[in-house]
Structures are given as structure tokens and as C-alpha cells.
Tab-separated table of C-alpha atoms in Angstrom:
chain	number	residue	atom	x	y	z
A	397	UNK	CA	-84.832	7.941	42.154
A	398	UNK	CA	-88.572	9.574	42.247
A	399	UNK	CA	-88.774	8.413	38.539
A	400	UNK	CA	-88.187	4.706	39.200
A	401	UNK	CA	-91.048	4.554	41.753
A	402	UNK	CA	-92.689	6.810	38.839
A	403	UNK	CA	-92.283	4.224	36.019
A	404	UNK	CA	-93.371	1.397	38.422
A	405	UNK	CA	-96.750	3.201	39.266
A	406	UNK	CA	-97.724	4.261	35.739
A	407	UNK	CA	-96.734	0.522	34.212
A	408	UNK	CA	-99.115	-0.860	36.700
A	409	UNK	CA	-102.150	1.762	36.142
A	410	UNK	CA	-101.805	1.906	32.127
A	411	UNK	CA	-101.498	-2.224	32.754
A	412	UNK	CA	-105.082	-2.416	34.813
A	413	UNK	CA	-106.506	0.311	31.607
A	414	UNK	CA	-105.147	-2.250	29.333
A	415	UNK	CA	-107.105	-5.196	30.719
A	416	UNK	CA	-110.258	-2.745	30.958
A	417	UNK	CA	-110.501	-2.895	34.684
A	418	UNK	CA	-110.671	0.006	37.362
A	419	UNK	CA	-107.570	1.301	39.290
A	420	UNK	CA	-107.971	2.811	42.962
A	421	UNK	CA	-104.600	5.066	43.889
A	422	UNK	CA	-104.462	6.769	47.070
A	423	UNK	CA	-102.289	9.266	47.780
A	424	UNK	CA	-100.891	9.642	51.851
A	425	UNK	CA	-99.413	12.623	53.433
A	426	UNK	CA	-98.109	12.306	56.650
A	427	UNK	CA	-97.941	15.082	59.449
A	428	UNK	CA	-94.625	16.059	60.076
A	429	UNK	CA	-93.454	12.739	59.435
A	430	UNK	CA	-89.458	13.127	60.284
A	431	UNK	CA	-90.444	15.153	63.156
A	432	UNK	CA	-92.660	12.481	65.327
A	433	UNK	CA	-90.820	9.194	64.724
A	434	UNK	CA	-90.360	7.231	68.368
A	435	UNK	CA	-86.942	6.742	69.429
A	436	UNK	CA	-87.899	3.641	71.040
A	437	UNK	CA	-89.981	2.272	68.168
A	438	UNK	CA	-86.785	3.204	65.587
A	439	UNK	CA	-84.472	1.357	68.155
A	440	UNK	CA	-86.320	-1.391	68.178
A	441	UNK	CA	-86.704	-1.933	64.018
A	442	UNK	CA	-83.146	-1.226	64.060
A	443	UNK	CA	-82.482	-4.183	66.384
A	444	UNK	CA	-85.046	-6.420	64.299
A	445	UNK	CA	-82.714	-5.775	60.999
A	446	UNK	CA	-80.145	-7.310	62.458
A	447	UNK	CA	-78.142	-4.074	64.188
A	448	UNK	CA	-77.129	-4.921	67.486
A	449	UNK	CA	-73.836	-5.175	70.263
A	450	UNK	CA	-72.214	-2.047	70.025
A	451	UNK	CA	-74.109	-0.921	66.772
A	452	UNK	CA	-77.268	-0.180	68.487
A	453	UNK	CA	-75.660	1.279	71.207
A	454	UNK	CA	-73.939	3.756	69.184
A	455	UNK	CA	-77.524	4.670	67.695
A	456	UNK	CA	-78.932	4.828	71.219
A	457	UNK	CA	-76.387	7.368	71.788
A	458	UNK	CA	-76.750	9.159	68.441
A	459	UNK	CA	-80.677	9.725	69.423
A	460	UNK	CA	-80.632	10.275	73.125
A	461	UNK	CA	-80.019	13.370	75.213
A	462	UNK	CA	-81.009	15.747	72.366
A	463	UNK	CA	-81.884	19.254	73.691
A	464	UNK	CA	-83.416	22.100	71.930
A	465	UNK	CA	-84.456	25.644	72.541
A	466	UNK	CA	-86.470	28.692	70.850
A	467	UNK	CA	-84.844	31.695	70.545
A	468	UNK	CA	-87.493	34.363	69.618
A	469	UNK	CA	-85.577	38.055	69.127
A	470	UNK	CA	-82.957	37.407	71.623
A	471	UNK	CA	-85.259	35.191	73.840
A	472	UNK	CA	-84.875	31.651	74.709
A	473	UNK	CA	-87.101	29.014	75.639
A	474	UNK	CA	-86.448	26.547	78.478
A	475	UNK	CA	-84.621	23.639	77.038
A	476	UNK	CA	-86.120	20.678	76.126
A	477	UNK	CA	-85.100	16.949	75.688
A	478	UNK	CA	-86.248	15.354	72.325
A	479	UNK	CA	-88.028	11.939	72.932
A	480	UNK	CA	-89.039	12.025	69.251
A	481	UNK	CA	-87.953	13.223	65.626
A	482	UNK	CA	-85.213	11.922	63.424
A	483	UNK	CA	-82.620	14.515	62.569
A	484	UNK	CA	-83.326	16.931	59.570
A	485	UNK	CA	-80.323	17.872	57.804
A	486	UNK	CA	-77.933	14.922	58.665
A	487	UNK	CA	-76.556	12.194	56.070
A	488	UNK	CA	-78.697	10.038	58.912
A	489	UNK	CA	-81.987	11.433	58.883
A	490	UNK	CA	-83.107	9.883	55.702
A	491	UNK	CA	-81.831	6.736	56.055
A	492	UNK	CA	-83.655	6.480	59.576
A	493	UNK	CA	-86.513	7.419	58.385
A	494	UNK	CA	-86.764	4.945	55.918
A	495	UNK	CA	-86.095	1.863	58.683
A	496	UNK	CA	-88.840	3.378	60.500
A	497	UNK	CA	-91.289	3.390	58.138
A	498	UNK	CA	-89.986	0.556	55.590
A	499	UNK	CA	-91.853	-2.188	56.987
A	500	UNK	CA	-95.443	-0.638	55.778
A	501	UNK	CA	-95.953	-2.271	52.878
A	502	UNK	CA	-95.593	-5.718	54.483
A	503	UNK	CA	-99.294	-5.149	56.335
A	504	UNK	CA	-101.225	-4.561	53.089
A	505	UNK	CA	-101.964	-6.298	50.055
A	506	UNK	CA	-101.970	-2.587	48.356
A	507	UNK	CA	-99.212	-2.044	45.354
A	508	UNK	CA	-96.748	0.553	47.724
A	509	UNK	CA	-94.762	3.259	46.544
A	510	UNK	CA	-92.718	5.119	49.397
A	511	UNK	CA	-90.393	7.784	48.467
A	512	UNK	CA	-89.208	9.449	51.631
A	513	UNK	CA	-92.737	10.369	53.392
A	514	UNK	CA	-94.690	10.209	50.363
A	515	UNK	CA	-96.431	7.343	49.892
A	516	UNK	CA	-98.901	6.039	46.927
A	517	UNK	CA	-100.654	2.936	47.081
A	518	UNK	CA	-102.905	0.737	43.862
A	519	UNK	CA	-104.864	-1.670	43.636
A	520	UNK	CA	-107.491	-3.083	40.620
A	521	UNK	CA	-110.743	-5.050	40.057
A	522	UNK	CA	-113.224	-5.056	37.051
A	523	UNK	CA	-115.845	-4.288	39.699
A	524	UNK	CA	-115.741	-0.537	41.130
A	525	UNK	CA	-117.901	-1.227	44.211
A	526	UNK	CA	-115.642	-4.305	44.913
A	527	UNK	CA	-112.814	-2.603	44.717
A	528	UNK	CA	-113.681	0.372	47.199
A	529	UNK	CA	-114.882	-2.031	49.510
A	530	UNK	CA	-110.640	-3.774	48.775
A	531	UNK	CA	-109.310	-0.548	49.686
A	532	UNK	CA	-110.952	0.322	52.508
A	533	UNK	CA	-110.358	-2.423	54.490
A	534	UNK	CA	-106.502	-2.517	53.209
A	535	UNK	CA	-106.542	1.531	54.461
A	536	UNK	CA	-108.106	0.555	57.742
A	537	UNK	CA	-105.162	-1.669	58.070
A	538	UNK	CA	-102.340	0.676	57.116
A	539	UNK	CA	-104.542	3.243	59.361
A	540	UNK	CA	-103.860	1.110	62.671
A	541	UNK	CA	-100.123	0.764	61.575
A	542	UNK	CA	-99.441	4.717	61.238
A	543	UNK	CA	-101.443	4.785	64.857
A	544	UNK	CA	-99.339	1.995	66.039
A	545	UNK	CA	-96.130	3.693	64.801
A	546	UNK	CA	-97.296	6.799	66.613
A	547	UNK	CA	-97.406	8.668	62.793
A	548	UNK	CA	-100.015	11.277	62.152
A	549	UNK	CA	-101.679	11.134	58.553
A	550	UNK	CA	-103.141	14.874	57.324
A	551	UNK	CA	-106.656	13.562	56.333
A	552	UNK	CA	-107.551	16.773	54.823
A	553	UNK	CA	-104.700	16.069	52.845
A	554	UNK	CA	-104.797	12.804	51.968
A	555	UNK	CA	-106.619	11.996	48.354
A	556	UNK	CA	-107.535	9.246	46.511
A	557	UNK	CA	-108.028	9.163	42.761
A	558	UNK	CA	-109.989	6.706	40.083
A	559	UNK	CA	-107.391	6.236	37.324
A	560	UNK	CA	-110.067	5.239	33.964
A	561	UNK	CA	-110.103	5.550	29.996
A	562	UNK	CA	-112.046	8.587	29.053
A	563	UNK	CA	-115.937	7.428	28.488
A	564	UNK	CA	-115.399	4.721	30.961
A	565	UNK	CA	-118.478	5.274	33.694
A	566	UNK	CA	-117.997	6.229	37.120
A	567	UNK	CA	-121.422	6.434	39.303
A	568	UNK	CA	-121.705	8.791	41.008
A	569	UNK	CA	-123.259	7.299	43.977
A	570	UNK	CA	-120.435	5.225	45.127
A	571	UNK	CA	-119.946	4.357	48.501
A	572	UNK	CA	-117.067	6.917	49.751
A	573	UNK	CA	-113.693	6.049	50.178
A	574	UNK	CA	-112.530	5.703	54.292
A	575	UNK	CA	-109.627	6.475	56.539
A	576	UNK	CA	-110.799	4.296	59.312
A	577	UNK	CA	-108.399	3.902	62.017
A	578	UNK	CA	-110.212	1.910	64.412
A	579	UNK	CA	-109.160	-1.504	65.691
A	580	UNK	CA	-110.777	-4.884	64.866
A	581	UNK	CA	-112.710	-6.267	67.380
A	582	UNK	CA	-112.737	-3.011	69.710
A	583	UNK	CA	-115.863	-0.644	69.765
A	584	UNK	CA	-115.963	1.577	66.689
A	585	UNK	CA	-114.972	5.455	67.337
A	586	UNK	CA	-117.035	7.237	64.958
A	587	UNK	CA	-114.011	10.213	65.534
A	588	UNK	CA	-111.248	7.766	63.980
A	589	UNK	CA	-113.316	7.337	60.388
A	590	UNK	CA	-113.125	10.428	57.776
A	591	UNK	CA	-113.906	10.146	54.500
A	592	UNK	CA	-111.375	10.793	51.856
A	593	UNK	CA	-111.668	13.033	49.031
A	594	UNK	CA	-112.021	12.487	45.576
A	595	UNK	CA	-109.569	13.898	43.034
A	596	UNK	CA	-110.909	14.098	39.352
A	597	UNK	CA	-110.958	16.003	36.135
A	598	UNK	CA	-114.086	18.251	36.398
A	599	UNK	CA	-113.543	18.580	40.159
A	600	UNK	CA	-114.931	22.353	40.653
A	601	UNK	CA	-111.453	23.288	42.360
A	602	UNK	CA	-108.361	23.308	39.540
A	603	UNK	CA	-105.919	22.111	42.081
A	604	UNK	CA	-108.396	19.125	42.671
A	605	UNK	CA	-108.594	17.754	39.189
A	606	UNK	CA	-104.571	16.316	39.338
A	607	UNK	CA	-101.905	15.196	42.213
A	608	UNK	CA	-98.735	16.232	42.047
A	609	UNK	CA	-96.873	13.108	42.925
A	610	UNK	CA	-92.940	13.139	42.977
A	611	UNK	CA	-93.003	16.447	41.074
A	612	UNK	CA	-95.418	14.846	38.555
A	613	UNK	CA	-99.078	16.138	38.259
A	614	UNK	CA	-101.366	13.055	37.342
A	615	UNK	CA	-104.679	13.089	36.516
A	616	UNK	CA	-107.551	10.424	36.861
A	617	UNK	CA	-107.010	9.423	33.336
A	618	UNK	CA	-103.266	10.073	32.502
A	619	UNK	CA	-102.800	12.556	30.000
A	620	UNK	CA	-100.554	14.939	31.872
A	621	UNK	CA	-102.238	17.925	30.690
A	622	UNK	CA	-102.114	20.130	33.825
A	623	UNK	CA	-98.627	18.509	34.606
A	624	UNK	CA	-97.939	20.319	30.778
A	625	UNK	CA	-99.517	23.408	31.692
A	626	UNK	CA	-96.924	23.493	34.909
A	627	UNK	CA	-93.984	22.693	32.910
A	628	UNK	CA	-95.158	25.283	30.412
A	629	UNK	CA	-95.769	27.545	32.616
A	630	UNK	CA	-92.372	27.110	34.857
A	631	UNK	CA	-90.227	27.222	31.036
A	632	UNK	CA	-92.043	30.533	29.958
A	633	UNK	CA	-90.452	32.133	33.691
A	634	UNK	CA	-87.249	30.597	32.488
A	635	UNK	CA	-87.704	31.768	29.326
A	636	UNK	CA	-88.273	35.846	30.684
A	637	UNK	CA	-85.101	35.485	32.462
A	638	UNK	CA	-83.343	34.570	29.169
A	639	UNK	CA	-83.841	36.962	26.972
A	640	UNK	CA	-83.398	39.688	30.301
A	641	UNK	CA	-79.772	37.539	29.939
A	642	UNK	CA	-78.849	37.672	26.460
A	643	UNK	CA	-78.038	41.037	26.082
A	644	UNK	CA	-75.160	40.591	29.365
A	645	UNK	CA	-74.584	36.997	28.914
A	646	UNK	CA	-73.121	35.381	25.984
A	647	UNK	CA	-71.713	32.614	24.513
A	648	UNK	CA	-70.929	29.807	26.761
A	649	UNK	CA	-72.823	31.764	29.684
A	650	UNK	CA	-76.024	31.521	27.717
A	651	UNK	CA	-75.903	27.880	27.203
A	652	UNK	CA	-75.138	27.019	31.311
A	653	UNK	CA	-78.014	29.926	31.647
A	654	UNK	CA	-80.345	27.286	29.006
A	655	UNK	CA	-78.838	24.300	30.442
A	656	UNK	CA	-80.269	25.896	34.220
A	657	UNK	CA	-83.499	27.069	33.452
A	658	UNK	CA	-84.497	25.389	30.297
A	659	UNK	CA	-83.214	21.896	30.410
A	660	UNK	CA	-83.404	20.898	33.763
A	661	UNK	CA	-86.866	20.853	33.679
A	662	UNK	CA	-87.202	18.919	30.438
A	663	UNK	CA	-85.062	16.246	31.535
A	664	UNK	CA	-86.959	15.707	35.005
A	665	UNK	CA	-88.780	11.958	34.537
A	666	UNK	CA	-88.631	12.572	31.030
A	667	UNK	CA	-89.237	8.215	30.309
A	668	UNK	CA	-92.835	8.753	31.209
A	669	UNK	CA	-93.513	11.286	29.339
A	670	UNK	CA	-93.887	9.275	26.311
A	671	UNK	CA	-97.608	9.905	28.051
A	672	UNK	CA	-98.090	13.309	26.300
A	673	UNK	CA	-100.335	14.080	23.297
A	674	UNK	CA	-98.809	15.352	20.362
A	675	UNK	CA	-99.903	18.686	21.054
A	676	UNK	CA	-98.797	18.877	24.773
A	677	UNK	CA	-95.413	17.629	23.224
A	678	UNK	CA	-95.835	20.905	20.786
A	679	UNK	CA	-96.281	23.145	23.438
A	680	UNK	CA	-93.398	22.285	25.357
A	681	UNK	CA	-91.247	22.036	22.244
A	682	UNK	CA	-92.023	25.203	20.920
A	683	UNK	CA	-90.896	27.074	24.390
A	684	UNK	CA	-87.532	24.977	23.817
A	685	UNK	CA	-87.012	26.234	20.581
A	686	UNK	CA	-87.808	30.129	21.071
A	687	UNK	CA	-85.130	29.166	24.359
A	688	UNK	CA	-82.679	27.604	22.071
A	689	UNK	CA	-82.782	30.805	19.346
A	690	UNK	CA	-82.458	33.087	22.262
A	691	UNK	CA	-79.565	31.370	23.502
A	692	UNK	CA	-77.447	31.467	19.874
A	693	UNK	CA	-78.598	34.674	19.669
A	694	UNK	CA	-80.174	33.458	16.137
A	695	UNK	CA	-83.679	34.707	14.686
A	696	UNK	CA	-87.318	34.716	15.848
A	697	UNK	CA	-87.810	32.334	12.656
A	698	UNK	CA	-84.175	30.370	12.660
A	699	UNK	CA	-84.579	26.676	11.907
A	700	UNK	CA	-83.908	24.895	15.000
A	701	UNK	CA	-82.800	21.926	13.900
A	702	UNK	CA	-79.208	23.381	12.675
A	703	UNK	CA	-78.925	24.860	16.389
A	704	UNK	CA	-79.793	21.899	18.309
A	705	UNK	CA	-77.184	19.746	16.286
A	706	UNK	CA	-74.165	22.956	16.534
A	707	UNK	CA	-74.823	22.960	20.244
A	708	UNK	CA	-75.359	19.107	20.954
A	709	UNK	CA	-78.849	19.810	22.640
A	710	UNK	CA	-81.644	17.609	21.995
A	711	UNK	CA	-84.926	18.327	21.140
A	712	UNK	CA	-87.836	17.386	23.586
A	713	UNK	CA	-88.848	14.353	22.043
A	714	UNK	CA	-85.623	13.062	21.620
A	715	UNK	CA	-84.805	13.674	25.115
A	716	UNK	CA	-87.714	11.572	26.259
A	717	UNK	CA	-86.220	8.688	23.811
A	718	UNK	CA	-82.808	9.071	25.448
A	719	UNK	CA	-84.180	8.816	28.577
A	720	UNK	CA	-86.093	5.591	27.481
A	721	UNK	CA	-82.980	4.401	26.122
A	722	UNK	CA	-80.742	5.007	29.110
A	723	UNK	CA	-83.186	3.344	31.389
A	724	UNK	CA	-83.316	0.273	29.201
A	725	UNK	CA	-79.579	0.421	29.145
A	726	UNK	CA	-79.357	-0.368	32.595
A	727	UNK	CA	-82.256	-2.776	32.994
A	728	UNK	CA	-80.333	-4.712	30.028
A	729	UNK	CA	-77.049	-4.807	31.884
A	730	UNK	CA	-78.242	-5.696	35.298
A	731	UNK	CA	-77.581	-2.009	36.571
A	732	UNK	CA	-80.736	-0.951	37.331
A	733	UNK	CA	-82.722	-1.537	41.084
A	734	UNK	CA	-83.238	-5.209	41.506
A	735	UNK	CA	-87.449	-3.954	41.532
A	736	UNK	CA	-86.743	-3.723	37.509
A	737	UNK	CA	-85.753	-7.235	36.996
A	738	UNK	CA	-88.681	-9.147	35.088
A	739	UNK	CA	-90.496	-6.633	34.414
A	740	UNK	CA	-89.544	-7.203	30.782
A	741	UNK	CA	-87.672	-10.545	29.306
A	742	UNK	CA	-86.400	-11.478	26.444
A	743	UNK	CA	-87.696	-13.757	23.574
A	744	UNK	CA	-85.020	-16.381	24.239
A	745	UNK	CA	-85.868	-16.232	28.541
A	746	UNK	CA	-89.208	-16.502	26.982
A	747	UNK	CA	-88.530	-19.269	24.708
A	748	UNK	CA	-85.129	-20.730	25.585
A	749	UNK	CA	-85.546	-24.047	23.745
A	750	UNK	CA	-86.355	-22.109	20.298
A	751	UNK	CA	-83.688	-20.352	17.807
A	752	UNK	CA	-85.254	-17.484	17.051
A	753	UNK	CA	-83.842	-14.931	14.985
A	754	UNK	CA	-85.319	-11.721	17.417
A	755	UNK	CA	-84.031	-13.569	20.097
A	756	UNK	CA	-82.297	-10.783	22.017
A	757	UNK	CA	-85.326	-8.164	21.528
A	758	UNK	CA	-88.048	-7.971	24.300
A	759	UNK	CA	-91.127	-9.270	24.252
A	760	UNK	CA	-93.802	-6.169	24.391
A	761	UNK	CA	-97.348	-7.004	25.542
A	762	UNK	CA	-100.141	-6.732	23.223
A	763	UNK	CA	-101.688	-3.470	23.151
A	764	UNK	CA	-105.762	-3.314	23.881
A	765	UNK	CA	-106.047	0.751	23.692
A	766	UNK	CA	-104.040	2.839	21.520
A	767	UNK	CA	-103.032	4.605	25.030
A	768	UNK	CA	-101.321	1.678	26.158
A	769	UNK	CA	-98.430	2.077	23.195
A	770	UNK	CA	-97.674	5.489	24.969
A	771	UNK	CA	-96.832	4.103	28.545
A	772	UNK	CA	-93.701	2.558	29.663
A	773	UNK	CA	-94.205	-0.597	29.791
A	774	UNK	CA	-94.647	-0.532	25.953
A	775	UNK	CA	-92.934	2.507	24.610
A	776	UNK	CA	-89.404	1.664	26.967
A	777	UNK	CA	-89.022	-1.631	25.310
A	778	UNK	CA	-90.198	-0.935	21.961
A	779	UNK	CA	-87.610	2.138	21.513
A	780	UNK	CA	-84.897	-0.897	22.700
A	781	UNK	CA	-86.058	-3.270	20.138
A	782	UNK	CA	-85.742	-0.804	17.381
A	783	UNK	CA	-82.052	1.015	18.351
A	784	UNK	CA	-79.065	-0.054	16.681
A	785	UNK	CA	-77.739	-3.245	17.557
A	786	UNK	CA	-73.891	-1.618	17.076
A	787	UNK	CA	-75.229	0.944	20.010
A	788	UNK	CA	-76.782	-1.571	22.206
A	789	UNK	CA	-72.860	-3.669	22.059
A	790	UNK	CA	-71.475	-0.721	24.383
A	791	UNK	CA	-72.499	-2.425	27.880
A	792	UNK	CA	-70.475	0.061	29.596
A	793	UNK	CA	-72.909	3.303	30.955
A	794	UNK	CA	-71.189	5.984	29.510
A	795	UNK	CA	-69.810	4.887	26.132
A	796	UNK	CA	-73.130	3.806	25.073
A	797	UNK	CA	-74.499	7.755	26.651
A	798	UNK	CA	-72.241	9.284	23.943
A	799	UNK	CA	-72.540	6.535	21.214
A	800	UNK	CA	-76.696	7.090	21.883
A	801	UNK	CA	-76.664	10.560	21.683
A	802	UNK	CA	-74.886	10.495	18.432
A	803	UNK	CA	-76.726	8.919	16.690
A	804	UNK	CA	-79.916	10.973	18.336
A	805	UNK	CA	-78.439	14.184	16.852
A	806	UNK	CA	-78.017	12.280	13.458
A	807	UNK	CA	-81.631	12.183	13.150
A	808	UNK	CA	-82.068	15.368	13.326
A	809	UNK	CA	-83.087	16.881	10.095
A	810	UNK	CA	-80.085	19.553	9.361
């Protein structure tokens, strides 16, 4: 799931603000990435995982004597055999993909995030000049694998981004930040280094102050306020087509109309958005609630609260805390991707040899900045410490979904 990879990133950055120091992301995009993967190269990963005998063979097969043509109004190309390119559109293609670019992370010491052919990588010092220095050479590394691979990174494209506290100073004659592609111990091509650009918040270009990353726009010091503007602006579109609706749609057509346009985008990686400032959380929750009136047909000045509980509809905020709650659900029960486990333990795994009486609650690390109370890492815990121990007993996923939600809509104010 994009949020996992999501949760992972921002636990690490709001970590490094936590202890004070700088973190370095940098953001890859790779040129047609499905499209140029070596048959031979794939083949031979495959074979290194352990496929072989008639396995590989059937792969071989799969891959080899691929034609395609161009039809252009009626006009078609000579055909071609494809020596390259995983399939697009297959069950296969992903999965491929994935074996053929999985073993990236093991040539850099860089925190790596992959998702399909996005890929985001971290790293941390106290000392900023130290740390672009770290990065480079870890780049130059993961440069010679991509050339080695035969994978073409977008350099224009390709972005890197100094995640800080507000106030905290960035000089602004840093050395630059390289994609250097050259070889150790082989003459330097001057053609193979670019320098990367800088993303930040008064970057003179709007769509260079954030990244959108896995549908999320970050910004260098994560407060998610252009990724609110986007959501804002993509609910107030939803929200035209609504009240177009209302007067053909009713009943339970307006709620599956809400439940399309409306919802789905609250609900997308809604556990990090714990991240937002009261009044980004405002903005988004008053668009929900002139959606909500529209869609009970009730009264530009109804109180919500009555609405949300007769249709079983959370409110924005307590989405984010169900989706906090869910996740924690399944990190609790051993459900969740083994790249959860430890990430949080218990008192008692802490302290097995002492009877403690919060034994069973997490331990949550000590804030430094009030920011750091907003991020996963403390907010995902912290919401499991203080549920209901009668709600945290249902171990199975979707008894304790109903049993949670529940008691969300109890707290509304009705």
C-alpha cells in the first residue's frame, strides 16, 4: 500500500526533526521505466532468486518472440521483435518489475522507499555540508546501478528536498546536490554529472515548493498545506457535481454519489494526516459538511453532527483516528507487513522482568517539538494507548472495524 511506504518515510523525517538534525530526501523518476527493462538482465535476477528448471524456462518463453507494430490511420509499421520492456497491462508486469529493480536498495546506505517506479530515498546528519557530501556519493552509487541495469533516470525530473523545522537555517551557498553517474576509478565524463534541483517553500515556481509523492504533496517542512489546497480544491469539483445531482439523485443515490466523490478522497492515507494544522483540518471539514447537508438534502445551516451519526459517516478528524486505529490494529495482531514489526513495543517487551500495570500500552518516544506529537510515530500509538481496552479485545479485523466505528460515532456530539 502507497500509505505504508508513506508512514515509514514521514516516521523517519519527523524522527531526524525530533533529534534537531537535517534530513536529505531525494525524489527519482525513472524514464519509461516498465518499458526499457532487459530481458536478459530480468532472466538472470529471476534465476538468482532461486527460479530455475522449467520455471525459468517458462519465463524465457513468456518474454521472448514478442512482436509489435504501429498502426497509424490504417497504416502499419514493419514488425518489430521486443528485446526489452516488461508487459503493461498483465497480472505479470508488476510483479516483474519489481524483481528487476528490487535489489536497489542493497547498493546504498540511503533509507529506500520503492513503490512501483517511484522511488524516495533519506538520509540525516546534524551537519548539512556533511550530509550533501553522504548523499552524493550514495547517488553516484545508485547512478552506476540504474546505468548498469540499463534504466534511464529523467534528471530534469528528478528533485531533492531539505526536510527542516521552520526557522531552522539553510545557507544558501551550499554545495549543489549531484547525479553523477560516472564510474570509480575511470576518467570522469563531465556529460554524466547534472546537478539536481532544489524543491522548497519560497521556490519562485508553485509547483516547486512541494512533491507529490504517492499522491501526497510534501513540503520541505511538513505541513501539508499545498497537499490541503489539492484536496480542497479536488472536494470543491466534487462538491459542484453534487448539488448539479441532488435535484435527480436522491436518497441512497446521493450517499454512493458522497461516498464517490467526497469520501474517497478523505480516506486516501488519512493516518498521516494527523500532520495538518487545525485550520487545514477546518478547511477540509467544512467542504465535508456543506457535502454531507447536500447529500440529506438538509439546510445551508443544519447541524452536522445529527447527519453524520443518521448516516454512519464520519467526520474528517475522526476518519484520520480510524485510520490510526485500524493501522494499529493490525500492527498489534501481527497482520500488518513484517517492515512494521518494532517499530513500536510494548512496556512489558520493554521491560519484561517488571509488573507494570500499563503493561500492554506502547511505549511513545519523548517528544522534543510540539510537531513531533502530530506525526505517526507518536500520534498512531498514542490514539492505541488511549482506546477502549473492551475494543482493543476484538483481534479479529472486522469485528473490531464495526466495534471502532461505534464507538467513533458515539463521540459525536448529537
Amino acid at each position: 500500500m502507497t500509505e505504508h511506504s508513506l508512514v515509514h518515510s514521514i516516521n523517519f523525517i519527523s524522527t531526524v526533526l525530533n533529534e534537531n538534525k537535517y534530513c536529505l530526501g531525494v525524489f527519482f523518476d525513472l524514464k519509461k521505466a516498465f518499458d526499457v527493462c532487459s530481458h536478459d538482465i530480468l532472466l538472470m535476477k529471476l534465476s538468482k532468486m532461486g527460479i530455475s528448471g522449467i520455471a525459468l524456462q517458462w519465463f524465457r518463453s513468456y518474454l521472448s518472440d514478442r512482436q509489435q507494430v504501429v498502426d497509424i490511420n490504417g497504416k502499419f509499421s514493419n514488425l518489430r521483435r521486443i528485446k526489452i520492456s516488461i508487459l503493461q497491462g498483465s497480472i505479470l508486469g508488476p510483479i516483474l518489475f519489481l524483481c528487476y529493480i528490487n535489489d536497489l536498495a542493497r547498493v546504498t546506505s540511503l533509507l529506500t522507499f520503492m513503490f512501483a517506479d517511484d522511488t524516495f530515498c533519506l538520509k540525516s546528519n546534524y551537519n548539512l555540508l556533511t550530509l550533501i557530501n553522504e548523499v552524493n556519493t550514495e547517488i553516484n552509487k545508485m547512478a552506476v546501478w540504474f546505468r548498469a541495469n540499463k534504466l534511464a533516470v529523467n534528471i530534469s525530473k528528478t528533485k531533492y528536498m531539505i526536510f527542516t523545522m521552520r526557522g531552522k537555517k539553510i545557507d544558501a551557498d551550499l554545495p549543489p546536490v549531484l547525479y553523477n553517474a560516472n564510474e570509480s576509478n575511470q576518467q570522469v565524463d563531465e556529460s554524466l554529472i547534472s546537478p539536481l534541483e532544489r524543491y522548497y517553500d519560497n521556490h519562485p515556481l508553485k509547483e516547486g515548493r512541494s512533491y507529490k509523492l504517492l499522491g501526497v504533496y510534501l513540503d520541505e517542512h511538513l505541513s501539508l498545506n499545498l497537499h490541503t489546497d489539492h484536496i480542497v480544491s479536488k472536494l470543491s469539483r466534487s462538491l459542484y457535481c453534487i448539488k448539479q445531482a441532488k435535484n435527480i439523485i436522491t436518497g441512497p443515490g446521493m450517499k454512493a454519489l458522497y461516498f464517490s466523490l467526497i469520501h474517497s478522497h478523505l480516506v486516501y492515507c488519512s493516518s498521516i494526516m494527523s500532520l495538518l494544522s487545525a485550520k487545514n483540518m477546518n478547511k477540509i471539514k467544512k467542504i465535508q459538511k456543506k457535502a454531507i447537508r447536500i447529500m440529506s438534502n438538509s439546510t445551508y445551516y443544519a447541524h452536522t453532527n445529527p447527519i453524520f451519526a443518521q448516516h454512519q459517516i464520519l467526520p474528517y478528524d475522526l476518519l484520520i483516528k480510524q485510520s490510526q486505529l485500524s493501522l494499529m490494529h493490525s500492527i498489534h495482531n501481527k497482520l500488518a507487513p513484517a517492515s512494521f514489526r518494532n517499530i513500536w513495543q510494548t512496556n512489558a517487551e520493554r521491560a519484561p522482568d517488571l509488573n507494570l500495570r500499563n503493561a500492554s500500552d506502547y511505549h511513545i518516544i519523548q517528544p522534543r517539538i510540539e510537531f513531533f506529537k502530530k506525526s505517526p510515530l507518536y500520534a498512531l500509538p498514542n490514539e492505541w494507548n488511549n482506546l477502549s481496552p473492551f475494543i482493543k479485545l476484538h483481534t479479529n479485523k472486522t469485528t473490531f472495524k464495526w466495534a471502532l466505528k461505534a464507538h467513533l460515532l458515539e463521540m459525536l456530539d448529537v
